[in-house]
XYZ file of C-alpha atoms in Angstrom:
582
model
C -26.199 -4.385 16.687
C -25.613 -5.812 13.144
C -26.713 -4.393 9.920
C -28.846 -7.211 7.965
C -29.168 -7.610 4.212
C -32.755 -6.897 4.697
C -31.943 -3.332 5.845
C -29.966 -2.614 2.836
C -31.121 -0.642 -0.189
C -28.588 -0.034 -3.052
C -27.416 3.578 -3.408
C -29.478 4.774 -6.062
C -11.553 2.642 -23.386
C -9.573 0.834 -23.622
C -7.585 0.399 -27.056
C -4.324 -0.911 -27.749
C -3.391 -1.701 -23.979
C -0.992 -4.078 -23.279
C -2.316 -6.628 -20.781
C 0.801 -8.441 -19.735
C 1.552 -9.800 -16.267
C 3.229 -12.414 -14.262
C 1.144 -15.689 -14.651
C 1.092 -17.681 -11.376
C 0.248 -21.292 -11.410
C -2.952 -22.842 -10.574
C -6.473 -21.560 -10.848
C -5.841 -17.761 -10.798
C -3.571 -18.352 -14.106
C -6.474 -20.129 -15.988
C -8.900 -17.390 -14.871
C -6.289 -14.512 -16.075
C -6.038 -16.385 -19.542
C -9.435 -16.864 -19.952
C -10.291 -13.120 -19.180
C -7.552 -12.087 -21.364
C -9.106 -13.927 -24.263
C -12.491 -12.669 -23.474
C -11.313 -9.112 -23.460
C -9.841 -9.791 -27.009
C -13.164 -11.328 -28.241
C -14.858 -8.099 -27.188
C -12.653 -5.802 -28.768
C -12.616 -7.463 -32.145
C -16.206 -8.983 -32.415
C -18.182 -8.510 -29.370
C -18.018 -12.355 -29.167
C -21.312 -13.969 -28.061
C -21.656 -11.752 -25.095
C -25.216 -10.894 -24.073
C -24.321 -7.996 -21.683
C -26.937 -5.702 -20.925
C -27.026 -2.692 -18.341
C -28.672 -3.844 -15.106
C -31.732 -2.195 -14.468
C -32.438 -2.603 -10.628
C -35.383 -1.505 -8.683
C -36.763 -4.739 -7.828
C -34.088 -7.223 -9.265
C -34.085 -6.700 -13.047
C -37.087 -4.339 -13.168
C -36.988 -1.389 -15.239
C -36.299 1.592 -12.520
C -39.746 3.627 -11.984
C -38.106 6.849 -12.796
C -36.834 5.614 -16.116
C -40.349 4.006 -16.860
C -42.215 7.235 -15.908
C -39.915 9.312 -18.125
C -40.372 6.907 -21.116
C -44.239 6.987 -20.973
C -44.049 10.824 -20.500
C -41.929 11.307 -23.725
C -44.191 11.694 -26.995
C -41.117 10.966 -29.178
C -38.176 8.271 -28.478
C -35.197 10.397 -29.231
C -31.729 8.957 -29.702
C -29.964 9.047 -26.259
C -26.366 10.593 -26.395
C -24.288 8.416 -23.914
C -21.452 9.940 -21.979
C -18.527 7.444 -22.649
C -16.901 5.767 -19.538
C -13.558 5.020 -19.005
C -12.625 1.288 -18.624
C -11.777 -0.206 -15.195
C -9.042 -2.724 -14.676
C -7.408 -4.389 -11.820
C -3.976 -3.574 -10.570
C -2.228 -5.612 -13.365
C -4.340 -4.297 -16.144
C -7.099 -7.034 -16.456
C -10.308 -5.784 -17.601
C -13.050 -5.284 -15.190
C -15.406 -3.063 -16.799
C -15.532 -1.594 -20.594
C -17.731 0.312 -22.822
C -18.663 -1.557 -26.144
C -20.354 -0.138 -29.072
C -23.715 -1.664 -30.037
C -27.240 -0.777 -31.166
C -30.539 0.126 -29.801
C -34.031 -0.950 -31.317
C -36.273 1.826 -32.296
C -39.704 1.210 -33.905
C -41.644 4.008 -35.773
C -45.309 3.060 -35.211
C -46.606 5.243 -38.062
C -44.509 2.958 -40.453
C -46.024 -0.195 -39.096
C -48.293 -1.943 -41.548
C -49.061 -5.075 -39.693
C -48.573 -4.894 -35.807
C -49.630 -8.206 -35.025
C -47.128 -9.910 -37.807
C -44.264 -7.543 -37.155
C -44.515 -8.434 -33.266
C -44.039 -12.047 -34.013
C -41.252 -11.621 -36.218
C -39.510 -9.381 -33.655
C -40.191 -11.492 -30.721
C -38.315 -14.212 -32.792
C -35.501 -12.020 -33.763
C -35.207 -10.848 -30.006
C -35.473 -14.204 -28.434
C -38.710 -13.116 -26.923
C -41.537 -15.230 -25.910
C -43.828 -12.543 -25.593
C -44.990 -11.336 -29.050
C -48.365 -10.004 -27.346
C -46.278 -7.503 -25.072
C -44.378 -6.255 -27.754
C -47.745 -5.690 -29.913
C -48.870 -3.845 -27.201
C -46.197 -1.419 -27.051
C -46.266 -1.011 -30.777
C -49.781 0.101 -30.702
C -49.291 2.541 -27.731
C -49.949 6.251 -28.392
C -46.437 7.150 -28.930
C -44.970 7.744 -32.297
C -41.815 5.785 -31.834
C -40.866 3.101 -29.142
C -37.528 1.709 -27.854
C -37.927 -1.951 -27.848
C -34.384 -2.664 -26.773
C -31.690 -0.499 -25.806
C -28.781 -3.033 -25.733
C -29.084 -5.364 -28.678
C -26.515 -8.348 -28.802
C -24.582 -8.911 -32.197
C -26.978 -12.025 -32.826
C -30.026 -9.783 -32.359
C -28.581 -7.198 -34.469
C -28.174 -9.662 -37.477
C -31.566 -11.080 -37.038
C -33.153 -7.681 -36.940
C -31.600 -7.076 -40.538
C -33.217 -10.259 -41.581
C -36.683 -8.885 -40.460
C -36.157 -6.033 -42.953
C -39.063 -3.779 -41.870
C -38.737 -0.165 -42.681
C -40.526 0.679 -39.423
C -37.248 -0.450 -37.525
C -34.361 1.657 -36.885
C -31.231 0.554 -35.339
C -29.523 3.619 -33.546
C -25.857 3.542 -32.350
C -25.275 3.253 -28.546
C -22.892 1.532 -25.848
C -23.302 -1.233 -23.478
C -21.228 -1.857 -20.300
C -19.480 -5.208 -20.156
C -18.103 -6.855 -17.040
C -15.540 -9.496 -18.344
C -14.928 -10.757 -14.563
C -18.543 -11.310 -14.126
C -19.582 -12.033 -10.604
C -16.096 -12.221 -9.223
C -15.736 -8.456 -8.795
C -19.481 -7.577 -8.656
C -19.449 -5.680 -5.274
C -16.261 -3.921 -6.027
C -17.087 -2.494 -9.599
C -20.800 -2.393 -9.409
C -23.077 -1.641 -12.100
C -24.973 0.920 -14.264
C -28.641 1.952 -14.706
C -30.497 2.163 -17.805
C -29.170 5.652 -18.512
C -25.421 4.501 -18.401
C -24.919 6.010 -14.907
C -23.420 4.329 -12.057
C -25.991 2.650 -9.731
C -23.689 0.855 -7.247
C -19.692 0.267 -6.412
C -16.887 2.013 -7.880
C -19.263 2.628 -10.960
C -21.157 5.187 -8.866
C -18.582 5.802 -6.200
C -16.394 7.471 -8.937
C -18.951 8.403 -11.294
C -17.377 11.812 -12.316
C -13.826 10.338 -12.560
C -15.213 7.557 -14.721
C -17.142 10.009 -17.254
C -14.556 12.615 -17.452
C -13.631 12.757 -21.247
C -9.991 12.712 -20.494
C -10.073 9.819 -18.295
C -7.796 6.996 -18.706
C -8.526 3.413 -17.462
C -9.200 3.111 -13.693
C -6.713 1.207 -11.981
C -7.778 -0.787 -8.879
C -5.962 -2.282 -5.953
C -7.889 -5.446 -6.484
C -5.683 -8.468 -7.903
C -8.095 -10.579 -10.042
C -6.193 -13.734 -9.280
C -6.312 -13.283 -5.573
C -9.958 -12.207 -5.870
C -10.675 -15.567 -7.390
C -9.089 -17.676 -4.617
C -10.710 -15.711 -1.986
C -14.269 -16.134 -3.520
C -13.884 -19.690 -4.137
C -12.787 -20.580 -0.728
C -15.170 -18.315 0.987
C -18.023 -19.898 -1.023
C -16.718 -23.301 -0.056
C -17.039 -22.618 3.698
C -20.553 -21.065 3.239
C -21.539 -24.217 1.437
C -19.977 -26.382 3.999
C -21.470 -24.732 7.060
C -24.828 -23.874 5.613
C -23.925 -20.007 6.223
C -26.469 -17.500 4.844
C -23.517 -15.313 3.497
C -20.088 -14.132 4.170
C -17.275 -11.714 3.526
C -13.631 -11.686 3.243
C -11.009 -9.053 2.626
C -7.387 -9.317 1.746
C -5.493 -5.891 2.552
C -1.755 -4.833 2.070
C -0.819 -3.794 5.715
C 1.785 -0.963 4.270
C -0.297 0.621 1.737
C -3.719 -0.106 2.644
C -4.769 -1.466 -0.699
C -7.427 -3.993 -0.811
C -6.184 -6.767 -2.881
C -9.207 -8.545 -2.513
C -12.917 -7.797 -1.318
C -15.561 -10.442 -1.729
C -19.315 -10.439 -0.331
C -21.365 -13.403 -1.019
C -23.983 -14.098 -2.307
C -23.117 -11.827 -5.131
C -24.473 -11.206 -8.805
C -23.332 -10.756 -12.272
C -24.254 -7.543 -13.850
C -23.997 -9.088 -17.392
C -27.035 -11.203 -16.808
C -30.800 -10.393 -16.348
C -31.419 -13.415 -14.358
C -33.280 -13.372 -11.014
C -30.966 -13.523 -8.130
C -31.268 -13.582 -4.119
C -32.772 -10.334 -2.754
C -29.545 -9.894 -0.547
C -27.148 -10.690 -3.474
C -26.773 -6.667 -3.924
C -25.854 -6.370 -0.175
C -22.213 -5.667 0.435
C -21.483 -7.458 3.548
C -17.839 -6.297 3.642
C -18.457 -2.655 3.577
C -22.250 -2.276 4.467
C -22.704 -5.012 6.736
C -22.307 -3.806 10.488
C -21.371 -6.632 12.958
C -20.197 -7.278 16.743
C -17.112 -8.937 15.844
C -16.397 -10.861 19.186
C -12.875 -11.662 20.254
C -11.146 -10.208 17.404
C -11.397 -6.973 19.431
C -9.135 -8.459 22.167
C -6.250 -7.718 19.731
C -6.930 -3.905 20.276
C -7.755 -4.278 23.927
C -4.339 -5.979 24.465
C -2.549 -3.669 22.360
C -4.228 -0.655 24.294
C -3.122 -2.228 27.575
C 0.411 -2.678 26.487
C 0.602 0.800 24.957
C -1.617 3.182 27.119
C -1.407 0.984 30.327
C 2.209 0.387 30.157
C 1.451 -3.394 31.005
C 3.939 -6.044 30.402
C 3.003 -9.541 28.757
C 4.054 -11.101 31.964
C 1.575 -9.001 33.897
C -1.808 -10.512 34.689
C -5.369 -10.465 36.108
C -7.348 -12.931 38.111
C -9.933 -14.785 36.067
C -10.871 -17.091 38.669
C -14.396 -16.035 38.777
C -17.012 -14.573 36.441
C -17.467 -10.679 36.637
C -21.060 -9.773 37.879
C -22.239 -6.344 36.892
C -25.896 -5.629 38.002
C -27.996 -8.136 36.093
C -25.311 -8.992 33.795
C -22.536 -11.658 33.943
C -19.117 -11.824 32.124
C -17.902 -15.424 31.747
C -14.995 -17.211 29.905
C -15.986 -19.648 27.045
C -12.603 -21.375 27.730
C -12.444 -20.839 31.325
C -9.148 -21.484 33.091
C -10.476 -20.204 36.515
C -7.172 -18.798 37.738
C -4.677 -16.042 37.644
C -3.510 -15.465 34.006
C -1.003 -13.404 32.321
C -1.610 -10.810 29.724
C -0.316 -13.351 26.978
C -2.496 -16.448 28.607
C -5.543 -13.792 28.484
C -4.978 -13.324 24.639
C -4.191 -16.984 23.799
C -7.184 -18.558 25.608
C -9.373 -15.517 24.608
C -10.277 -14.648 28.094
C -13.412 -12.260 28.374
C -12.808 -11.698 32.103
C -9.193 -10.741 31.607
C -10.019 -8.463 28.577
C -12.876 -6.769 30.580
C -10.514 -5.914 33.475
C -7.692 -4.667 31.366
C -10.043 -2.094 29.586
C -11.625 -1.000 33.124
C -7.944 -0.312 34.297
C -7.324 1.773 31.206
C -10.693 3.597 31.300
C -13.401 4.577 28.904
C -11.879 7.820 27.546
C -8.572 5.896 26.682
C -10.591 3.211 25.104
C -12.538 5.474 22.799
C -9.528 7.395 21.788
C -7.749 4.160 20.800
C -10.496 2.491 19.062
C -11.143 5.968 17.174
C -7.581 6.115 15.905
C -7.968 2.653 14.336
C -10.969 3.932 12.400
C -13.400 1.990 14.251
C -15.612 5.012 15.298
C -15.894 6.437 11.651
C -17.087 5.160 8.274
C -14.483 3.667 6.205
C -12.990 5.911 3.754
C -13.016 3.546 0.716
C -14.359 4.735 -2.504
C -17.729 2.846 -2.317
C -21.003 4.259 -1.882
C -22.181 1.292 0.239
C -20.508 2.356 3.392
C -22.288 2.598 6.737
C -21.240 4.193 10.029
C -20.052 1.990 13.063
C -22.785 1.507 15.561
C -21.315 2.522 19.097
C -23.420 2.430 22.328
C -25.248 5.719 22.923
C -24.118 5.399 26.638
C -20.671 4.410 26.668
C -19.993 3.636 30.362
C -18.260 1.122 32.310
C -20.327 -1.978 31.489
C -19.905 -0.977 27.772
C -16.204 -0.561 28.050
C -15.949 -4.193 29.434
C -18.073 -5.698 26.750
C -16.390 -3.728 23.957
C -13.194 -5.121 25.166
C -14.199 -8.424 24.085
C -15.971 -7.561 20.882
C -19.325 -6.914 21.976
C -21.558 -3.505 22.098
C -19.736 -2.096 19.179
C -20.504 -2.943 15.415
C -18.212 -2.338 12.463
C -17.830 -3.755 9.010
C -15.226 -6.070 7.921
C -13.315 -3.716 5.957
C -12.882 -1.415 9.057
C -11.921 -4.723 11.105
C -9.190 -5.593 8.474
C -7.600 -2.000 8.468
C -7.573 -1.890 12.402
C -5.914 -5.226 12.335
C -3.262 -4.072 9.815
C -2.065 -1.321 12.438
C -1.510 -4.310 14.843
C 1.096 -5.926 12.810
C 2.585 -3.125 10.641
C 4.620 -1.130 13.118
C 1.560 0.460 14.805
C 0.418 2.641 11.522
C -3.200 3.018 10.625
C -3.210 3.242 6.951
C -6.311 4.401 5.226
C -7.806 1.595 3.258
C -8.408 2.022 -0.588
C -9.634 0.397 -3.739
C -7.555 2.287 -5.880
C -4.064 1.170 -6.916
C -1.511 3.574 -4.965
C 0.520 5.994 -7.068
C 1.021 9.663 -7.387
C -2.505 10.510 -7.475
C -3.390 8.204 -4.539
C -0.816 8.488 -1.924
C -0.696 6.684 1.266
C -2.520 8.264 4.232
C -1.529 7.052 7.765
C -1.146 7.955 11.401
C 0.811 6.464 14.193
C -1.518 4.575 16.641
C 1.054 2.850 18.782
C 4.793 2.044 19.031
C 6.520 -0.290 16.797
C 7.363 -2.254 20.094
C 3.807 -2.815 21.030
C 3.133 -4.037 17.352
C 6.142 -6.607 17.651
C 4.315 -7.842 20.923
C 1.120 -8.171 19.093
C 2.518 -9.823 16.173
C 3.965 -12.522 18.652
C 0.674 -12.860 20.393
C -1.115 -13.324 17.049
C 1.403 -16.081 16.134
C 0.722 -17.762 19.514
C -2.812 -18.158 18.692
C -2.454 -19.831 15.492
C 0.411 -21.940 16.835
C -1.214 -23.037 19.969
C -4.531 -21.504 20.594
C -8.109 -21.356 19.030
C -6.732 -20.227 15.665
C -4.835 -23.532 14.805
C -6.931 -24.495 11.804
C -5.805 -21.034 10.333
C -2.268 -22.354 10.048
C -0.732 -22.601 6.594
C 2.543 -24.554 6.634
C 5.426 -22.330 5.427
C 3.447 -18.956 5.480
C 3.548 -18.213 9.080
C 0.059 -17.235 9.785
C -1.049 -15.356 12.793
C -4.516 -13.901 13.910
C -7.500 -13.950 16.188
C -10.646 -15.755 16.164
C -14.141 -14.069 16.839
C -17.383 -15.528 17.808
C -20.397 -13.275 18.650
C -23.975 -14.035 18.949
C -26.323 -12.073 16.466
C -28.072 -9.044 17.736
C -31.687 -9.321 17.217
C -33.828 -6.530 18.160
C -32.836 -5.573 21.603
C -31.358 -8.673 22.418
C -28.995 -11.607 21.179
C -29.729 -15.013 19.476
C -27.856 -17.917 20.958
C -28.396 -19.845 17.919
C -27.221 -17.428 15.179
C -23.544 -16.305 15.171
C -21.203 -14.225 13.271
C -17.793 -15.892 13.339
C -14.594 -14.298 11.859
C -10.864 -14.842 11.926
C -8.649 -11.781 11.478
C -5.330 -12.999 10.460
C -1.936 -12.031 8.881
C 0.857 -13.298 7.010
C 3.919 -13.815 7.041
C 4.111 -12.886 10.693
C 7.834 -12.591 10.819
C 7.508 -9.639 8.425
C 3.722 -8.961 7.769
C 2.532 -8.096 4.294
C -1.098 -8.927 4.275
C -4.077 -8.974 6.478
C -6.628 -11.752 5.591
C -10.055 -11.566 7.057
C -12.994 -14.050 6.707
C -16.535 -13.717 8.140
C -19.344 -15.998 8.080
C -22.948 -15.157 9.033
C -24.829 -17.884 10.664
C -22.614 -20.994 10.232
C -23.893 -24.286 11.473
C -21.854 -27.012 13.022
C -21.163 -30.348 11.145
C -20.365 -33.815 11.968
C -16.696 -33.187 11.124
C -16.465 -30.109 13.621
C -18.521 -32.307 16.278
C -21.341 -29.790 15.952
C -19.378 -26.782 16.954
C -19.960 -23.520 14.583
C -17.507 -21.154 16.464
C -14.818 -19.171 14.633
C -12.138 -21.732 15.290
C -13.879 -24.229 13.306
C -15.425 -22.213 10.531
C -13.657 -18.933 9.871
C -10.079 -19.918 10.776
C -9.940 -22.735 8.286
C -11.243 -20.602 5.619
C -8.175 -18.633 5.920
C -5.996 -21.524 6.208
C -7.104 -22.325 2.812
C -7.034 -18.901 1.458
C -3.364 -18.097 2.518
C -1.445 -20.796 0.552
C -3.638 -20.217 -2.429
C -2.878 -16.257 -2.636
C 0.651 -16.310 -1.442
C 2.252 -17.562 -4.654
C 0.248 -14.752 -6.522
C 1.538 -12.385 -4.201
C 5.215 -13.331 -4.607
C 5.598 -14.835 -0.882
C 7.864 -17.534 -0.461
C 7.187 -20.249 1.854
C 9.739 -20.622 4.954
C 10.230 -22.993 7.921
C 8.953 -21.854 11.056
C 11.927 -23.127 12.778
C 14.168 -21.007 10.773
C 16.349 -18.708 12.947
C 14.615 -15.463 11.442
C 11.154 -16.771 12.270
C 12.073 -17.908 15.729
C 13.842 -14.625 16.706
C 10.832 -12.683 15.345
C 8.090 -14.506 16.825
C 9.213 -16.079 20.189
C 7.805 -14.790 23.490
C 10.171 -13.594 26.050
C 11.754 -16.334 28.690
C 9.764 -14.362 31.473
C 6.385 -15.035 29.881
C 4.891 -18.251 31.058
C 2.235 -19.992 29.080
C 0.488 -22.936 31.014
C -0.760 -25.622 28.669
C -4.316 -26.682 29.211
C -5.528 -30.291 28.234
C -8.408 -30.848 25.997
C -8.767 -27.486 24.752
C -11.516 -26.660 22.038
C -11.735 -24.322 19.213
């Protein structure tokens, strides 16, 4: 029950602004400085940018509808583009902006020497196809657009051509100073300067409103850079086919970073992988494995009134018809609720869910936003995939993350409710403010949320999430490893691995989620490709990279405040097992 990249089809001014902000250290600082300089170069003289509007039907082809329209027009009249507002990150760094440029029109009746002019135009435009230009010049149309988005160098070269058949018409081009860094968030335009994907399409009316001011996103460009870098490093290390990551403010729902890899650069026309336009974070639908045990445990504590010291017998697998539910880290004994969570027991989670009941499970997961599409402002959003017949078996498997497929951004928002005091806060890609207030609802009590924080920290301190630990930043979270759904069955060799974490756990501020698609084990992981070996260390590298940018100071895990906030009650016993694996 996963949504693959192959199933996806893309949904078909800033002047005089002060772009100051606090400059963190490290890579993020250098990125901001480069982007600030690049924006200045754009505003003054266009620099050397060769930005062109993306034309996407098959990657980089002219859209068929546009091609048909051009072929039908006897005259190539000047287009009047609607000006679009700039898009900036939460600190004012440019992510998208309109720049004035020129379009090249050739009046065929004034062409004296089509072959000679075609050679000179090819040279000026940097084209290696003068024959193709000549074919267009000798078509039946009286005027032809040869290029709608000229670079400054091309404009200068065309003035040198100096042919009376040429006319340079004023137009605009959309530039994306951050390039691929924010591709799946910002999106791109079609040849008619209309939004084709991302925020560019999702908020088309707002961006083209004549009175619109620059659109402020919740994204932090420095955080985005770190997250993308570390996610790419894990994809490369584990030979995954792709991945996604989300950083979300647990109190406001603001998405500070959203990355989907592979990605693309809308400033360029180079061919890219077919799945580069597939947003895995919002349109990828996956079964998330044991990360769902956080929700099952919260439901048992909140609805079932269980205590952490209560427990279930996980001695034997559960047999249900032709299906058998087993534990990957089998302890084969009675386990407390806390142990079921730490050791990620499928048997214990299934028994908890059955005791609570199917109706209660559906209500609880629905309150967490896991049964409806995400409300974020992108058009690339897909419905979760729930079982058509949700009965006792489905209740058991969903308890440990199989049978219900959701998107990574949905998982991140639901995990925020586990640690922020029990409130589901609707996620957003827009900076919170008077026009975008927080939308929230209570899902569980603050007391239950406090227990979840302790359990999530336990998983990182002693359980399967140990490689997500980031000294000084008190990370908590839950690993999830799920076999990919292929057709009507599952592939044992293809997995989705995830780590849904939060930090700092004594006073949670941010959820950090990393998802890898089909990672492979390595010599260093002893051949294991499970989440504890792949997704958890990804988060473990992201957290120390973004914490200074977000203004979070390191603390000692032995400090009294941390110990008081995250220590389990004395009556909750956790038996330590030897030779545990991740």
